[in-house]
XYZ file of C-alpha atoms in Angstrom:
343
model
C 0.100 -24.006 -102.914
C -1.578 -21.947 -100.495
C -2.987 -19.316 -103.669
C -4.288 -22.532 -105.522
C -5.943 -23.660 -102.270
C -7.413 -20.464 -102.204
C -8.867 -19.815 -105.720
C -10.229 -23.531 -105.531
C -12.319 -22.419 -102.296
C -13.337 -19.237 -103.968
C -14.676 -21.423 -106.838
C -16.667 -23.510 -104.292
C -18.142 -19.774 -102.731
C -19.272 -19.075 -106.288
C -20.734 -22.622 -107.004
C -22.760 -22.351 -103.632
C -23.981 -18.661 -104.801
C -24.953 -20.193 -108.010
C -26.608 -23.098 -106.776
C -28.316 -21.067 -104.009
C -29.928 -18.943 -106.691
C -30.843 -21.795 -108.930
C -32.679 -23.479 -106.132
C -34.740 -20.220 -105.675
C -35.258 -19.097 -109.297
C -35.878 -22.769 -111.088
C -37.774 -25.976 -110.336
C -41.266 -26.495 -110.508
C -42.125 -23.126 -110.277
C -39.549 -20.600 -112.057
C -39.043 -17.028 -111.237
C -37.347 -14.349 -113.095
C -34.309 -12.440 -111.748
C -36.137 -9.133 -111.785
C -39.174 -10.591 -110.349
C -36.938 -12.073 -107.371
C -35.417 -8.739 -106.638
C -38.690 -7.041 -106.904
C -40.626 -9.568 -104.365
C -37.477 -9.326 -102.097
C -37.544 -5.438 -101.910
C -41.222 -5.226 -101.684
C -41.476 -7.751 -98.873
C -38.630 -5.987 -96.898
C -40.269 -2.637 -97.435
C -43.840 -3.724 -97.540
C -44.423 -2.676 -100.976
C -46.883 -4.498 -103.412
C -46.767 -8.120 -103.535
C -46.832 -10.568 -106.660
C -50.099 -12.771 -106.048
C -48.589 -16.219 -105.658
C -45.108 -15.524 -106.464
C -44.528 -13.596 -103.347
C -45.776 -16.171 -101.128
C -43.859 -19.175 -103.108
C -40.808 -17.391 -103.064
C -40.663 -15.628 -99.592
C -42.345 -18.550 -97.454
C -41.208 -21.553 -99.323
C -38.150 -21.580 -101.536
C -35.997 -18.621 -99.924
C -36.264 -20.136 -96.475
C -35.740 -23.587 -98.000
C -32.598 -22.399 -99.727
C -31.294 -20.331 -96.683
C -31.795 -23.211 -94.282
C -30.224 -25.499 -96.819
C -27.135 -23.321 -96.938
C -26.878 -22.862 -93.384
C -27.466 -26.670 -92.703
C -24.949 -27.802 -94.882
C -22.390 -25.328 -93.661
C -23.038 -26.628 -90.250
C -22.693 -30.440 -90.795
C -19.508 -29.744 -93.293
C -17.752 -27.988 -90.567
C -18.887 -30.419 -87.818
C -17.605 -33.404 -89.979
C -14.387 -31.682 -90.683
C -13.632 -30.870 -87.096
C -14.251 -34.314 -85.849
C -12.335 -35.947 -88.757
C -9.286 -33.889 -88.202
C -9.191 -33.669 -84.625
C -9.537 -37.514 -84.258
C -7.596 -38.342 -87.412
C -10.269 -40.893 -88.512
C -12.390 -40.656 -91.703
C -15.339 -42.457 -90.302
C -15.402 -39.714 -87.381
C -18.466 -37.906 -88.433
C -21.701 -36.911 -86.405
C -24.031 -39.534 -88.756
C -21.315 -42.324 -87.907
C -20.495 -42.071 -84.679
C -23.914 -41.472 -82.892
C -24.571 -37.793 -82.475
C -27.242 -37.644 -85.302
C -28.643 -40.881 -83.706
C -28.961 -39.166 -80.264
C -30.939 -36.403 -81.967
C -33.227 -38.655 -83.844
C -33.946 -40.618 -80.861
C -34.838 -37.536 -78.699
C -36.952 -36.235 -81.413
C -38.866 -39.272 -81.978
C -39.706 -39.701 -78.147
C -40.940 -36.060 -78.123
C -43.094 -36.944 -81.301
C -44.368 -40.301 -80.352
C -44.693 -40.258 -76.764
C -45.572 -36.423 -75.921
C -46.786 -35.440 -79.364
C -44.523 -32.874 -79.749
C -44.109 -30.622 -83.053
C -42.185 -27.752 -84.419
C -39.875 -25.922 -82.096
C -40.318 -28.736 -79.183
C -39.034 -31.370 -81.498
C -36.187 -29.113 -82.580
C -35.435 -28.423 -79.009
C -35.607 -32.079 -78.147
C -33.242 -33.137 -80.942
C -30.709 -30.411 -79.953
C -30.792 -31.864 -76.331
C -30.429 -35.428 -77.463
C -27.590 -34.925 -79.435
C -25.698 -33.101 -76.708
C -26.340 -35.652 -74.131
C -25.177 -38.549 -76.367
C -22.136 -36.542 -77.080
C -21.441 -36.331 -73.390
C -22.110 -39.932 -72.968
C -19.703 -40.650 -75.970
C -17.071 -38.539 -74.829
C -17.341 -39.920 -71.179
C -17.205 -43.383 -72.352
C -14.303 -42.793 -74.919
C -12.127 -40.962 -72.469
C -12.593 -43.185 -69.527
C -9.200 -45.202 -68.731
C -7.013 -43.198 -70.660
C -3.348 -43.471 -69.936
C -0.690 -41.324 -70.559
C 1.419 -42.454 -73.334
C 2.346 -41.243 -77.068
C -0.135 -41.515 -79.473
C -3.183 -41.616 -76.965
C -4.997 -39.175 -78.715
C -5.328 -41.552 -81.782
C -6.289 -44.173 -79.635
C -8.897 -41.981 -77.526
C -10.251 -41.091 -81.162
C -10.612 -44.812 -82.092
C -12.524 -45.394 -78.940
C -14.945 -42.354 -79.359
C -15.523 -43.898 -82.898
C -16.516 -47.240 -81.537
C -18.493 -45.835 -78.589
C -20.410 -43.969 -81.040
C -21.313 -46.712 -83.398
C -22.428 -48.836 -80.093
C -24.766 -46.130 -78.904
C -25.813 -45.299 -82.318
C -27.011 -49.190 -82.820
C -28.766 -48.982 -79.410
C -30.560 -45.661 -80.094
C -31.619 -47.086 -83.688
C -33.254 -49.994 -81.666
C -35.186 -47.482 -79.371
C -36.359 -45.584 -82.527
C -37.383 -48.973 -84.308
C -39.596 -50.024 -81.066
C -41.125 -46.628 -80.760
C -41.968 -46.538 -84.636
C -43.762 -49.808 -83.984
C -45.818 -48.111 -81.116
C -46.955 -45.119 -83.057
C -50.305 -44.607 -85.381
C -49.738 -44.558 -89.031
C -49.711 -40.953 -89.377
C -47.394 -40.138 -86.590
C -45.035 -42.658 -87.996
C -45.220 -41.072 -91.564
C -44.145 -37.399 -89.821
C -41.451 -39.403 -87.729
C -40.051 -40.890 -91.126
C -39.934 -37.885 -92.865
C -37.931 -35.948 -89.943
C -35.706 -39.002 -89.613
C -34.647 -38.990 -93.550
C -33.707 -35.304 -92.974
C -36.308 -32.706 -94.812
C -36.234 -28.877 -95.674
C -40.176 -29.250 -96.457
C -40.935 -27.389 -93.254
C -38.508 -24.637 -93.609
C -39.549 -21.492 -92.481
C -38.027 -18.117 -91.483
C -38.099 -18.711 -87.545
C -36.291 -21.828 -87.953
C -33.852 -19.819 -90.149
C -33.425 -17.040 -87.609
C -32.541 -19.531 -84.687
C -30.080 -21.325 -87.022
C -28.306 -18.110 -88.279
C -28.111 -17.040 -84.629
C -26.323 -20.340 -83.591
C -24.018 -20.176 -86.597
C -23.324 -16.564 -85.653
C -21.712 -17.926 -82.394
C -20.303 -21.188 -83.682
C -18.679 -20.049 -86.727
C -16.447 -17.601 -85.023
C -15.695 -20.321 -82.270
C -14.672 -22.402 -85.240
C -12.224 -19.650 -86.578
C -10.487 -19.402 -83.103
C -10.264 -23.110 -82.460
C -8.583 -23.473 -85.997
C -5.206 -22.708 -84.955
C -5.004 -25.515 -82.130
C -6.481 -27.802 -84.306
C -3.794 -27.679 -86.968
C -1.124 -28.070 -83.933
C -3.118 -30.996 -82.418
C -2.638 -32.887 -85.962
C 0.898 -33.087 -85.083
C 0.062 -35.530 -82.058
C -0.711 -34.673 -78.437
C 2.770 -34.847 -77.383
C 4.018 -32.294 -79.992
C 0.954 -29.979 -79.428
C 1.756 -30.036 -75.689
C 5.519 -29.163 -76.277
C 4.273 -26.340 -78.491
C 2.180 -24.972 -75.719
C -1.193 -26.074 -76.418
C -3.551 -27.367 -73.478
C -4.419 -30.694 -75.322
C -7.432 -31.531 -73.104
C -8.895 -27.925 -72.865
C -8.375 -27.874 -76.665
C -9.711 -31.134 -77.556
C -12.755 -30.429 -75.399
C -13.574 -27.246 -76.798
C -13.337 -28.866 -80.336
C -15.630 -31.575 -79.174
C -18.350 -29.227 -77.963
C -18.167 -26.870 -80.977
C -18.475 -29.771 -83.456
C -21.343 -31.088 -81.430
C -23.288 -28.270 -81.354
C -22.990 -27.635 -85.129
C -24.069 -30.866 -85.742
C -27.052 -30.557 -83.229
C -28.231 -27.200 -84.366
C -28.046 -28.596 -87.968
C -29.937 -31.657 -87.031
C -32.631 -29.440 -84.927
C -33.325 -27.303 -88.027
C -33.494 -29.931 -90.972
C -33.368 -33.678 -89.076
C -30.350 -35.801 -89.271
C -29.496 -35.231 -93.108
C -27.417 -38.328 -93.754
C -23.727 -38.297 -94.856
C -23.518 -34.534 -95.447
C -20.899 -34.194 -92.544
C -19.187 -37.660 -93.574
C -18.636 -36.293 -97.446
C -17.623 -32.714 -97.067
C -14.204 -32.767 -95.606
C -12.918 -35.675 -97.917
C -14.330 -34.058 -101.025
C -13.075 -30.853 -100.032
C -9.616 -32.120 -99.402
C -9.377 -33.686 -102.787
C -10.808 -30.406 -104.423
C -8.550 -27.809 -102.424
C -5.477 -30.117 -102.284
C -5.469 -30.152 -98.563
C -7.528 -30.302 -95.376
C -9.683 -26.785 -95.073
C -12.461 -25.866 -93.051
C -13.648 -23.136 -95.322
C -13.968 -25.731 -98.228
C -15.746 -28.223 -96.105
C -18.315 -25.781 -95.245
C -18.768 -24.907 -98.682
C -18.916 -28.413 -99.914
C -21.506 -29.319 -97.139
C -23.715 -26.478 -98.486
C -23.226 -27.547 -102.049
C -24.161 -30.914 -101.274
C -27.388 -30.161 -99.485
C -28.360 -27.488 -101.986
C -27.949 -30.082 -104.945
C -29.496 -32.826 -103.048
C -32.592 -30.655 -102.180
C -33.075 -29.715 -105.518
C -32.781 -33.262 -107.052
C -35.141 -34.430 -104.178
C -37.619 -31.467 -104.632
C -37.680 -30.981 -108.505
C -36.276 -33.621 -110.434
C -37.269 -36.779 -108.356
C -40.854 -35.837 -108.733
C -40.448 -36.097 -112.735
C -39.623 -39.981 -112.348
C -41.708 -40.643 -109.124
C -45.090 -39.605 -110.125
C -44.889 -36.212 -108.429
C -43.343 -37.748 -105.140
C -41.266 -35.040 -103.436
C -38.230 -36.944 -101.526
C -36.678 -35.547 -98.247
C -33.229 -34.278 -98.841
C -31.778 -37.070 -96.525
C -32.772 -39.772 -99.080
C -30.850 -38.221 -101.837
C -27.674 -37.769 -99.738
C -27.966 -41.235 -98.299
C -27.858 -42.649 -101.732
C -24.809 -40.638 -102.491
C -23.024 -41.405 -99.142
C -23.711 -45.113 -99.000
C -21.135 -45.902 -101.982
C -18.913 -43.282 -101.012
C -18.387 -45.035 -97.646
C -17.935 -48.486 -99.544
C -15.296 -46.835 -101.559
C -13.650 -45.051 -98.586
C -13.452 -48.774 -96.765
C -12.055 -50.439 -99.982
C -9.264 -48.077 -100.325
C -8.373 -48.144 -96.715
C -8.409 -51.732 -97.029
C -5.941 -51.677 -100.123
C -3.573 -49.176 -98.088
C -3.354 -51.434 -95.257
C -2.427 -54.515 -97.419
């Protein structure tokens, strides 16, 4: 079983690599494989550049694919950590309000302070962390020491997050009514999640964040598996439950926050990645969830940037529009199947 799951995870990894190169080489502007490697080699070594092609590859298509891959990986891991820790398929950053916190803070920065670029990303990161702290404080208040309290706390966290997300959506809607048309258009693109503004500076910041957070996920993976047995069983096996749960929340929120700061709140990626990975790999798997998240973002961005314009008179959609279209029916299906199990 473990060998089969490992083979399926390897298949997902190969699919990510394939789709990455499809995103860079194909689309509205195609690049041959030899030209691609020549462009990258010359860019690194300072050699001659191919007019037009070098700029498109190095300043648009390649950073877009790199950020898309890292963003999907971060969202996939964040969703898997939340859903596994809380034992609730609805516990993903975009459902429980983490992404809403980032969105509200970013919109405040854009509309009220006229921020752009890195300042918006920083505001989104701060907003996500602040809302996560608020949700955790509300959901953990009044916790009693009884068997199964971890599940109850998880349900409280989801409910608190949904309520706070609704309030933050109201804040965003109000700010949108106060913004001028051009600012509102910029805000809408950001709110939907987009890779159109991808650049190497943003990719570098995201890479450094993941270089810290991914090893942290590896370290916390062991206690996470034990926490799935329940708080009492985990405590009996020597796990410091509260400390482990807090560490998991901090890591998961940080992953969602840095991904949102880089590309906006790309909807439903964190929600979709873990269930799809579980069905494909045959068991819950953090590596598979990360790879599925990357696949979703890369595939959705290819559709949004290259296929959608063929049917929409040249309009390039934000990647979040495509992922939202995928996630909404999946959420309805999940609710229907959950109701059938409860019946």
